[in-house]
mmCIF file with all atom_site columns, C-alpha atoms in Angstrom:
data_model
loop_
_atom_site.group_PDB
_atom_site.id
_atom_site.type_symbol
_atom_site.label_atom_id
_atom_site.label_alt_id
_atom_site.label_comp_id
_atom_site.label_asym_id
_atom_site.label_entity_id
_atom_site.label_seq_id
_atom_site.pdbx_PDB_ins_code
_atom_site.Cartn_x
_atom_site.Cartn_y
_atom_site.Cartn_z
_atom_site.occupancy
_atom_site.B_iso_or_equiv
_atom_site.pdbx_formal_charge
_atom_site.auth_seq_id
_atom_site.auth_comp_id
_atom_site.auth_asym_id
_atom_site.auth_atom_id
_atom_site.pdbx_PDB_model_num
ATOM 1   C CA . MET A 1 1   ? -17.154 -7.319  0.616   1.00 0.00 ? 1   MET A CA 1
ATOM 2   C CA . GLY A 1 2   ? -16.510 -4.190  2.867   1.00 0.00 ? 2   GLY A CA 1
ATOM 3   C CA . VAL A 1 3   ? -17.768 -6.194  6.169   1.00 0.00 ? 3   VAL A CA 1
ATOM 4   C CA . ALA A 1 4   ? -15.406 -9.351  5.120   1.00 0.00 ? 4   ALA A CA 1
ATOM 5   C CA . THR A 1 5   ? -12.740 -7.228  4.905   1.00 0.00 ? 5   THR A CA 1
ATOM 6   C CA . LYS A 1 6   ? -13.064 -5.430  8.153   1.00 0.00 ? 6   LYS A CA 1
ATOM 7   C CA . GLU A 1 7   ? -13.250 -8.796  9.663   1.00 0.00 ? 7   GLU A CA 1
ATOM 8   C CA . THR A 1 8   ? -10.102 -10.159 8.151   1.00 0.00 ? 8   THR A CA 1
ATOM 9   C CA . ILE A 1 9   ? -8.251  -6.944  8.790   1.00 0.00 ? 9   ILE A CA 1
ATOM 10  C CA . GLU A 1 10  ? -9.248  -7.247  12.829  1.00 0.00 ? 10  GLU A CA 1
ATOM 11  C CA . GLY A 1 11  ? -8.838  -11.155 12.500  1.00 0.00 ? 11  GLY A CA 1
ATOM 12  C CA . MET A 1 12  ? -5.112  -10.995 11.022  1.00 0.00 ? 12  MET A CA 1
ATOM 13  C CA . GLN A 1 13  ? -3.937  -7.826  13.395  1.00 0.00 ? 13  GLN A CA 1
ATOM 14  C CA . SER A 1 14  ? -5.278  -9.055  16.472  1.00 0.00 ? 14  SER A CA 1
ATOM 15  C CA . VAL A 1 15  ? -2.105  -11.634 16.728  1.00 0.00 ? 15  VAL A CA 1
ATOM 16  C CA . GLY A 1 16  ? 0.450   -8.992  15.400  1.00 0.00 ? 16  GLY A CA 1
ATOM 17  C CA . VAL A 1 17  ? 0.230   -9.191  11.260  1.00 0.00 ? 17  VAL A CA 1
ATOM 18  C CA . GLN A 1 18  ? 0.125   -6.303  9.646   1.00 0.00 ? 18  GLN A CA 1
ATOM 19  C CA . ALA A 1 19  ? -2.445  -6.774  7.278   1.00 0.00 ? 19  ALA A CA 1
ATOM 20  C CA . THR A 1 20  ? -2.655  -5.041  3.493   1.00 0.00 ? 20  THR A CA 1
ATOM 21  C CA . ALA A 1 21  ? -5.773  -3.648  2.048   1.00 0.00 ? 21  ALA A CA 1
ATOM 22  C CA . LYS A 1 22  ? -5.388  -4.168  -1.723  1.00 0.00 ? 22  LYS A CA 1
ATOM 23  C CA . HIS A 1 23  ? -5.535  -3.367  -4.637  1.00 0.00 ? 23  HIS A CA 1
ATOM 24  C CA . TYR A 1 24  ? -6.481  0.381   -4.261  1.00 0.00 ? 24  TYR A CA 1
ATOM 25  C CA . ILE A 1 25  ? -8.275  1.132   -6.471  1.00 0.00 ? 25  ILE A CA 1
ATOM 26  C CA . ALA A 1 26  ? -10.754 0.530   -9.401  1.00 0.00 ? 26  ALA A CA 1
ATOM 27  C CA . ASN A 1 27  ? -8.584  -2.627  -10.025 1.00 0.00 ? 27  ASN A CA 1
ATOM 28  C CA . GLU A 1 28  ? -11.642 -4.722  -11.376 1.00 0.00 ? 28  GLU A CA 1
ATOM 29  C CA . GLN A 1 29  ? -9.951  -6.696  -13.919 1.00 0.00 ? 29  GLN A CA 1
ATOM 30  C CA . GLU A 1 30  ? -6.898  -8.856  -14.426 1.00 0.00 ? 30  GLU A CA 1
ATOM 31  C CA . LEU A 1 31  ? -6.218  -8.256  -18.379 1.00 0.00 ? 31  LEU A CA 1
ATOM 32  C CA . ASN A 1 32  ? -4.236  -5.899  -19.244 1.00 0.00 ? 32  ASN A CA 1
ATOM 33  C CA . ARG A 1 33  ? -4.376  -4.320  -15.609 1.00 0.00 ? 33  ARG A CA 1
ATOM 34  C CA . GLU A 1 34  ? -0.563  -2.769  -16.142 1.00 0.00 ? 34  GLU A CA 1
ATOM 35  C CA . THR A 1 35  ? -1.602  -1.067  -18.967 1.00 0.00 ? 35  THR A CA 1
ATOM 36  C CA . ILE A 1 36  ? -5.405  0.318   -18.432 1.00 0.00 ? 36  ILE A CA 1
ATOM 37  C CA . SER A 1 37  ? -6.730  3.169   -17.049 1.00 0.00 ? 37  SER A CA 1
ATOM 38  C CA . SER A 1 38  ? -10.016 2.707   -14.852 1.00 0.00 ? 38  SER A CA 1
ATOM 39  C CA . ASN A 1 39  ? -11.982 5.907   -15.602 1.00 0.00 ? 39  ASN A CA 1
ATOM 40  C CA . VAL A 1 40  ? -14.521 6.622   -12.721 1.00 0.00 ? 40  VAL A CA 1
ATOM 41  C CA . PRO A 1 41  ? -16.812 9.213   -12.062 1.00 0.00 ? 41  PRO A CA 1
ATOM 42  C CA . ASP A 1 42  ? -16.264 10.719  -8.683  1.00 0.00 ? 42  ASP A CA 1
ATOM 43  C CA . ARG A 1 43  ? -20.026 9.537   -7.177  1.00 0.00 ? 43  ARG A CA 1
ATOM 44  C CA . ALA A 1 44  ? -19.223 5.934   -8.047  1.00 0.00 ? 44  ALA A CA 1
ATOM 45  C CA . MET A 1 45  ? -15.790 5.997   -6.939  1.00 0.00 ? 45  MET A CA 1
ATOM 46  C CA . HIS A 1 46  ? -17.067 7.135   -3.766  1.00 0.00 ? 46  HIS A CA 1
ATOM 47  C CA . GLU A 1 47  ? -20.135 4.574   -3.637  1.00 0.00 ? 47  GLU A CA 1
ATOM 48  C CA . LEU A 1 48  ? -18.796 1.345   -5.153  1.00 0.00 ? 48  LEU A CA 1
ATOM 49  C CA . TYR A 1 49  ? -14.869 1.484   -5.354  1.00 0.00 ? 49  TYR A CA 1
ATOM 50  C CA . LEU A 1 50  ? -14.157 3.311   -2.133  1.00 0.00 ? 50  LEU A CA 1
ATOM 51  C CA . TRP A 1 51  ? -16.196 1.349   -0.005  1.00 0.00 ? 51  TRP A CA 1
ATOM 52  C CA . PRO A 1 52  ? -14.281 -1.624  1.270   1.00 0.00 ? 52  PRO A CA 1
ATOM 53  C CA . PHE A 1 53  ? -11.392 0.492   1.633   1.00 0.00 ? 53  PHE A CA 1
ATOM 54  C CA . ALA A 1 54  ? -13.064 2.719   4.055   1.00 0.00 ? 54  ALA A CA 1
ATOM 55  C CA . GLU A 1 55  ? -14.012 -0.139  6.143   1.00 0.00 ? 55  GLU A CA 1
ATOM 56  C CA . ALA A 1 56  ? -10.084 -1.221  6.146   1.00 0.00 ? 56  ALA A CA 1
ATOM 57  C CA . VAL A 1 57  ? -9.754  2.170   7.353   1.00 0.00 ? 57  VAL A CA 1
ATOM 58  C CA . ARG A 1 58  ? -12.146 1.758   9.880   1.00 0.00 ? 58  ARG A CA 1
ATOM 59  C CA . ALA A 1 59  ? -10.411 -1.429  10.812  1.00 0.00 ? 59  ALA A CA 1
ATOM 60  C CA . ASN A 1 60  ? -7.139  0.112   11.560  1.00 0.00 ? 60  ASN A CA 1
ATOM 61  C CA . VAL A 1 61  ? -5.286  -1.654  8.589   1.00 0.00 ? 61  VAL A CA 1
ATOM 62  C CA . ALA A 1 62  ? -1.548  -0.909  8.587   1.00 0.00 ? 62  ALA A CA 1
ATOM 63  C CA . SER A 1 63  ? -1.137  -0.721  4.799   1.00 0.00 ? 63  SER A CA 1
ATOM 64  C CA . VAL A 1 64  ? -2.815  -0.262  1.591   1.00 0.00 ? 64  VAL A CA 1
ATOM 65  C CA . MET A 1 65  ? -1.111  -1.633  -1.576  1.00 0.00 ? 65  MET A CA 1
ATOM 66  C CA . CYS A 1 66  ? -2.090  0.700   -4.578  1.00 0.00 ? 66  CYS A CA 1
ATOM 67  C CA . SER A 1 67  ? -2.896  -1.125  -8.224  1.00 0.00 ? 67  SER A CA 1
ATOM 68  C CA . TYR A 1 68  ? -1.113  -1.793  -11.357 1.00 0.00 ? 68  TYR A CA 1
ATOM 69  C CA . ASN A 1 69  ? -3.777  0.435   -13.386 1.00 0.00 ? 69  ASN A CA 1
ATOM 70  C CA . LYS A 1 70  ? -4.136  3.766   -13.901 1.00 0.00 ? 70  LYS A CA 1
ATOM 71  C CA . VAL A 1 71  ? -7.277  5.685   -12.299 1.00 0.00 ? 71  VAL A CA 1
ATOM 72  C CA . ASN A 1 72  ? -8.730  8.168   -14.182 1.00 0.00 ? 72  ASN A CA 1
ATOM 73  C CA . GLY A 1 73  ? -5.311  8.588   -16.500 1.00 0.00 ? 73  GLY A CA 1
ATOM 74  C CA . THR A 1 74  ? -2.939  8.697   -13.781 1.00 0.00 ? 74  THR A CA 1
ATOM 75  C CA . TRP A 1 75  ? -1.213  5.344   -12.691 1.00 0.00 ? 75  TRP A CA 1
ATOM 76  C CA . ALA A 1 76  ? -2.540  4.318   -9.158  1.00 0.00 ? 76  ALA A CA 1
ATOM 77  C CA . CYS A 1 77  ? 0.596   4.432   -7.619  1.00 0.00 ? 77  CYS A CA 1
ATOM 78  C CA . GLU A 1 78  ? 1.506   8.208   -8.630  1.00 0.00 ? 78  GLU A CA 1
ATOM 79  C CA . ASN A 1 79  ? -2.463  9.455   -8.123  1.00 0.00 ? 79  ASN A CA 1
ATOM 80  C CA . ASP A 1 80  ? -2.548  12.448  -5.494  1.00 0.00 ? 80  ASP A CA 1
ATOM 81  C CA . ALA A 1 81  ? -6.175  12.100  -6.122  1.00 0.00 ? 81  ALA A CA 1
ATOM 82  C CA . VAL A 1 82  ? -6.501  8.607   -4.893  1.00 0.00 ? 82  VAL A CA 1
ATOM 83  C CA . MET A 1 83  ? -3.973  8.512   -2.312  1.00 0.00 ? 83  MET A CA 1
ATOM 84  C CA . LYS A 1 84  ? -3.575  11.746  -0.900  1.00 0.00 ? 84  LYS A CA 1
ATOM 85  C CA . THR A 1 85  ? -6.949  13.214  -1.250  1.00 0.00 ? 85  THR A CA 1
ATOM 86  C CA . LEU A 1 86  ? -9.202  10.389  -1.060  1.00 0.00 ? 86  LEU A CA 1
ATOM 87  C CA . LEU A 1 87  ? -7.576  7.628   1.348   1.00 0.00 ? 87  LEU A CA 1
ATOM 88  C CA . LYS A 1 88  ? -5.246  9.684   3.705   1.00 0.00 ? 88  LYS A CA 1
ATOM 89  C CA . GLN A 1 89  ? -7.155  12.956  3.597   1.00 0.00 ? 89  GLN A CA 1
ATOM 90  C CA . GLU A 1 90  ? -10.981 12.324  3.082   1.00 0.00 ? 90  GLU A CA 1
ATOM 91  C CA . LEU A 1 91  ? -10.569 8.663   4.970   1.00 0.00 ? 91  LEU A CA 1
ATOM 92  C CA . GLY A 1 92  ? -8.268  9.965   7.277   1.00 0.00 ? 92  GLY A CA 1
ATOM 93  C CA . PHE A 1 93  ? -5.969  6.762   6.824   1.00 0.00 ? 93  PHE A CA 1
ATOM 94  C CA . PRO A 1 94  ? -2.941  6.735   9.169   1.00 0.00 ? 94  PRO A CA 1
ATOM 95  C CA . GLY A 1 95  ? -1.358  4.123   7.665   1.00 0.00 ? 95  GLY A CA 1
ATOM 96  C CA . TYR A 1 96  ? 1.350   3.649   4.802   1.00 0.00 ? 96  TYR A CA 1
ATOM 97  C CA . ILE A 1 97  ? 0.873   3.008   1.245   1.00 0.00 ? 97  ILE A CA 1
ATOM 98  C CA . MET A 1 98  ? 2.831   0.444   -0.921  1.00 0.00 ? 98  MET A CA 1
ATOM 99  C CA . THR A 1 99  ? 3.122   -0.232  -4.263  1.00 0.00 ? 99  THR A CA 1
ATOM 100 C CA . ASP A 1 100 ? 2.805   -3.916  -5.808  1.00 0.00 ? 100 ASP A CA 1
ATOM 101 C CA . TRP A 1 101 ? 6.307   -5.192  -7.265  1.00 0.00 ? 101 TRP A CA 1
ATOM 102 C CA . PHE A 1 102 ? 7.025   -3.906  -10.645 1.00 0.00 ? 102 PHE A CA 1
ATOM 103 C CA . ALA A 1 103 ? 4.051   -1.001  -9.862  1.00 0.00 ? 103 ALA A CA 1
ATOM 104 C CA . THR A 1 104 ? 6.482   1.661   -9.749  1.00 0.00 ? 104 THR A CA 1
ATOM 105 C CA . THR A 1 105 ? 6.908   3.756   -13.032 1.00 0.00 ? 105 THR A CA 1
ATOM 106 C CA . GLY A 1 106 ? 8.844   6.641   -11.058 1.00 0.00 ? 106 GLY A CA 1
ATOM 107 C CA . THR A 1 107 ? 10.139  8.431   -8.198  1.00 0.00 ? 107 THR A CA 1
ATOM 108 C CA . VAL A 1 108 ? 9.141   11.981  -7.585  1.00 0.00 ? 108 VAL A CA 1
ATOM 109 C CA . SER A 1 109 ? 5.588   11.357  -8.603  1.00 0.00 ? 109 SER A CA 1
ATOM 110 C CA . GLY A 1 110 ? 4.663   8.555   -6.651  1.00 0.00 ? 110 GLY A CA 1
ATOM 111 C CA . ALA A 1 111 ? 6.533   10.161  -3.284  1.00 0.00 ? 111 ALA A CA 1
ATOM 112 C CA . ASN A 1 112 ? 4.877   13.383  -3.794  1.00 0.00 ? 112 ASN A CA 1
ATOM 113 C CA . ALA A 1 113 ? 1.496   11.783  -4.868  1.00 0.00 ? 113 ALA A CA 1
ATOM 114 C CA . GLY A 1 114 ? 1.305   9.976   -1.266  1.00 0.00 ? 114 GLY A CA 1
ATOM 115 C CA . LEU A 1 115 ? 3.064   6.952   -2.118  1.00 0.00 ? 115 LEU A CA 1
ATOM 116 C CA . ASP A 1 116 ? 5.029   5.574   1.303   1.00 0.00 ? 116 ASP A CA 1
ATOM 117 C CA . MET A 1 117 ? 6.500   2.312   0.603   1.00 0.00 ? 117 MET A CA 1
ATOM 118 C CA . MET A 1 118 ? 7.968   0.728   -2.787  1.00 0.00 ? 118 MET A CA 1
ATOM 119 C CA . MET A 1 119 ? 8.156   -2.962  -3.490  1.00 0.00 ? 119 MET A CA 1
ATOM 120 C CA . PRO A 1 120 ? 11.088  -3.808  -5.685  1.00 0.00 ? 120 PRO A CA 1
ATOM 121 C CA . ASN A 1 121 ? 10.780  -3.319  -9.523  1.00 0.00 ? 121 ASN A CA 1
ATOM 122 C CA . ALA A 1 122 ? 12.167  -4.871  -12.602 1.00 0.00 ? 122 ALA A CA 1
ATOM 123 C CA . ASN A 1 123 ? 15.879  -5.873  -12.007 1.00 0.00 ? 123 ASN A CA 1
ATOM 124 C CA . TRP A 1 124 ? 16.310  -4.773  -8.533  1.00 0.00 ? 124 TRP A CA 1
ATOM 125 C CA . ALA A 1 125 ? 18.499  -8.028  -7.751  1.00 0.00 ? 125 ALA A CA 1
ATOM 126 C CA . ASN A 1 126 ? 21.042  -7.716  -10.166 1.00 0.00 ? 126 ASN A CA 1
ATOM 127 C CA . ASP A 1 127 ? 20.811  -3.947  -10.581 1.00 0.00 ? 127 ASP A CA 1
ATOM 128 C CA . PRO A 1 128 ? 20.194  -1.887  -7.642  1.00 0.00 ? 128 PRO A CA 1
ATOM 129 C CA . ASP A 1 129 ? 20.241  1.582   -9.621  1.00 0.00 ? 129 ASP A CA 1
ATOM 130 C CA . SER A 1 130 ? 17.162  0.217   -11.266 1.00 0.00 ? 130 SER A CA 1
ATOM 131 C CA . VAL A 1 131 ? 15.150  0.780   -8.391  1.00 0.00 ? 131 VAL A CA 1
ATOM 132 C CA . TRP A 1 132 ? 12.946  3.768   -8.420  1.00 0.00 ? 132 TRP A CA 1
ATOM 133 C CA . TRP A 1 133 ? 13.381  4.569   -4.399  1.00 0.00 ? 133 TRP A CA 1
ATOM 134 C CA . GLY A 1 134 ? 16.802  3.914   -2.545  1.00 0.00 ? 134 GLY A CA 1
ATOM 135 C CA . PRO A 1 135 ? 19.156  5.972   -4.050  1.00 0.00 ? 135 PRO A CA 1
ATOM 136 C CA . ARG A 1 136 ? 17.066  7.911   -6.584  1.00 0.00 ? 136 ARG A CA 1
ATOM 137 C CA . LEU A 1 137 ? 14.785  8.774   -3.494  1.00 0.00 ? 137 LEU A CA 1
ATOM 138 C CA . LYS A 1 138 ? 17.452  10.377  -1.595  1.00 0.00 ? 138 LYS A CA 1
ATOM 139 C CA . ALA A 1 139 ? 18.605  12.354  -4.734  1.00 0.00 ? 139 ALA A CA 1
ATOM 140 C CA . ALA A 1 140 ? 15.049  13.583  -5.021  1.00 0.00 ? 140 ALA A CA 1
ATOM 141 C CA . VAL A 1 141 ? 15.110  14.791  -1.481  1.00 0.00 ? 141 VAL A CA 1
ATOM 142 C CA . GLU A 1 142 ? 18.658  16.155  -1.697  1.00 0.00 ? 142 GLU A CA 1
ATOM 143 C CA . SER A 1 143 ? 17.432  18.373  -4.774  1.00 0.00 ? 143 SER A CA 1
ATOM 144 C CA . GLY A 1 144 ? 14.395  19.547  -2.889  1.00 0.00 ? 144 GLY A CA 1
ATOM 145 C CA . GLN A 1 145 ? 12.309  17.714  -5.659  1.00 0.00 ? 145 GLN A CA 1
ATOM 146 C CA . VAL A 1 146 ? 10.866  15.805  -2.712  1.00 0.00 ? 146 VAL A CA 1
ATOM 147 C CA . SER A 1 147 ? 10.553  17.816  0.965   1.00 0.00 ? 147 SER A CA 1
ATOM 148 C CA . LEU A 1 148 ? 11.967  16.452  3.874   1.00 0.00 ? 148 LEU A CA 1
ATOM 149 C CA . SER A 1 149 ? 8.588   17.046  5.290   1.00 0.00 ? 149 SER A CA 1
ATOM 150 C CA . THR A 1 150 ? 7.093   14.714  3.143   1.00 0.00 ? 150 THR A CA 1
ATOM 151 C CA . LEU A 1 151 ? 9.817   11.968  3.778   1.00 0.00 ? 151 LEU A CA 1
ATOM 152 C CA . ASP A 1 152 ? 9.147   12.096  7.600   1.00 0.00 ? 152 ASP A CA 1
ATOM 153 C CA . ASP A 1 153 ? 5.563   11.774  6.733   1.00 0.00 ? 153 ASP A CA 1
ATOM 154 C CA . LYS A 1 154 ? 6.626   8.290   4.853   1.00 0.00 ? 154 LYS A CA 1
ATOM 155 C CA . VAL A 1 155 ? 8.707   7.375   8.144   1.00 0.00 ? 155 VAL A CA 1
ATOM 156 C CA . ARG A 1 156 ? 5.793   8.251   10.659  1.00 0.00 ? 156 ARG A CA 1
ATOM 157 C CA . ARG A 1 157 ? 3.242   6.184   8.659   1.00 0.00 ? 157 ARG A CA 1
ATOM 158 C CA . ILE A 1 158 ? 5.481   2.913   8.230   1.00 0.00 ? 158 ILE A CA 1
ATOM 159 C CA . LEU A 1 159 ? 6.420   3.004   12.218  1.00 0.00 ? 159 LEU A CA 1
ATOM 160 C CA . ALA A 1 160 ? 2.881   3.645   13.027  1.00 0.00 ? 160 ALA A CA 1
ATOM 161 C CA . ALA A 1 161 ? 2.105   0.389   11.939  1.00 0.00 ? 161 ALA A CA 1
ATOM 162 C CA . TRP A 1 162 ? 4.872   -1.196  13.620  1.00 0.00 ? 162 TRP A CA 1
ATOM 163 C CA . TYR A 1 163 ? 3.687   0.256   16.947  1.00 0.00 ? 163 TYR A CA 1
ATOM 164 C CA . LEU A 1 164 ? 0.145   -0.300  16.450  1.00 0.00 ? 164 LEU A CA 1
ATOM 165 C CA . LEU A 1 165 ? 0.798   -3.710  16.505  1.00 0.00 ? 165 LEU A CA 1
ATOM 166 C CA . GLY A 1 166 ? 3.450   -3.674  19.145  1.00 0.00 ? 166 GLY A CA 1
ATOM 167 C CA . GLN A 1 167 ? 5.965   -5.278  17.195  1.00 0.00 ? 167 GLN A CA 1
ATOM 168 C CA . ASP A 1 168 ? 8.267   -3.161  18.891  1.00 0.00 ? 168 ASP A CA 1
ATOM 169 C CA . GLN A 1 169 ? 7.507   -4.935  22.231  1.00 0.00 ? 169 GLN A CA 1
ATOM 170 C CA . GLY A 1 170 ? 9.768   -8.115  21.566  1.00 0.00 ? 170 GLY A CA 1
ATOM 171 C CA . GLU A 1 171 ? 6.812   -10.577 22.020  1.00 0.00 ? 171 GLU A CA 1
ATOM 172 C CA . TYR A 1 172 ? 6.484   -10.816 17.904  1.00 0.00 ? 172 TYR A CA 1
ATOM 173 C CA . PRO A 1 173 ? 6.169   -14.606 16.938  1.00 0.00 ? 173 PRO A CA 1
ATOM 174 C CA . PRO A 1 174 ? 9.331   -15.503 15.315  1.00 0.00 ? 174 PRO A CA 1
ATOM 175 C CA . VAL A 1 175 ? 9.426   -16.793 11.755  1.00 0.00 ? 175 VAL A CA 1
ATOM 176 C CA . ASN A 1 176 ? 9.039   -20.479 11.401  1.00 0.00 ? 176 ASN A CA 1
ATOM 177 C CA . LEU A 1 177 ? 10.095  -21.387 7.770   1.00 0.00 ? 177 LEU A CA 1
ATOM 178 C CA . ALA A 1 178 ? 9.952   -24.877 8.526   1.00 0.00 ? 178 ALA A CA 1
ATOM 179 C CA . ALA A 1 179 ? 6.281   -24.518 9.509   1.00 0.00 ? 179 ALA A CA 1
ATOM 180 C CA . ASP A 1 180 ? 3.891   -26.986 8.013   1.00 0.00 ? 180 ASP A CA 1
ATOM 181 C CA . VAL A 1 181 ? 1.276   -24.819 6.822   1.00 0.00 ? 181 VAL A CA 1
ATOM 182 C CA . GLN A 1 182 ? -0.760  -27.793 5.659   1.00 0.00 ? 182 GLN A CA 1
ATOM 183 C CA . ALA A 1 183 ? -0.968  -30.285 8.426   1.00 0.00 ? 183 ALA A CA 1
ATOM 184 C CA . ASP A 1 184 ? -4.006  -28.862 9.812   1.00 0.00 ? 184 ASP A CA 1
ATOM 185 C CA . HIS A 1 185 ? -5.918  -28.677 6.620   1.00 0.00 ? 185 HIS A CA 1
ATOM 186 C CA . LYS A 1 186 ? -5.156  -32.497 5.546   1.00 0.00 ? 186 LYS A CA 1
ATOM 187 C CA . GLN A 1 187 ? -7.800  -34.538 5.232   1.00 0.00 ? 187 GLN A CA 1
ATOM 188 C CA . ASN A 1 188 ? -8.008  -38.165 6.402   1.00 0.00 ? 188 ASN A CA 1
#
């Protein structure tokens, strides 16, 4: 798994696409993944679950997507131990951590635990106030619940991935929504 992870990331990013390693971490079952707590001892975490993500970090992956499940009783996207301590500090991950869609349950807890980017949640299209970040994160920074240095770190990490892949150079290929992505795979 780790070797395939590394090779896939290097292949994707070699053509200017930001790769995302997911689902971080201990997301090993689909049934009830939005409610379960994966309780993993430290040794198993390091020897089994963290290894593919360590390979992703070695491959300079742009981002990591935290999972829906809890890890040792705390939501993965609000878990300081897995996001800050293991991924950012222990593995030295310089990129950004993003949620999966609907994987956020709070503003301050995720922001202070190392989450860098929130994907939309429940009713974002019809009710922008239902989004945990945006105005809520701004209010948390203004009230001091989330420090400016924490916000600055998030911005640096997100922009670092953009610069890492040269997306600031204007040579990034344009999106072609009319492309037939199946044409090369058709069997005659």
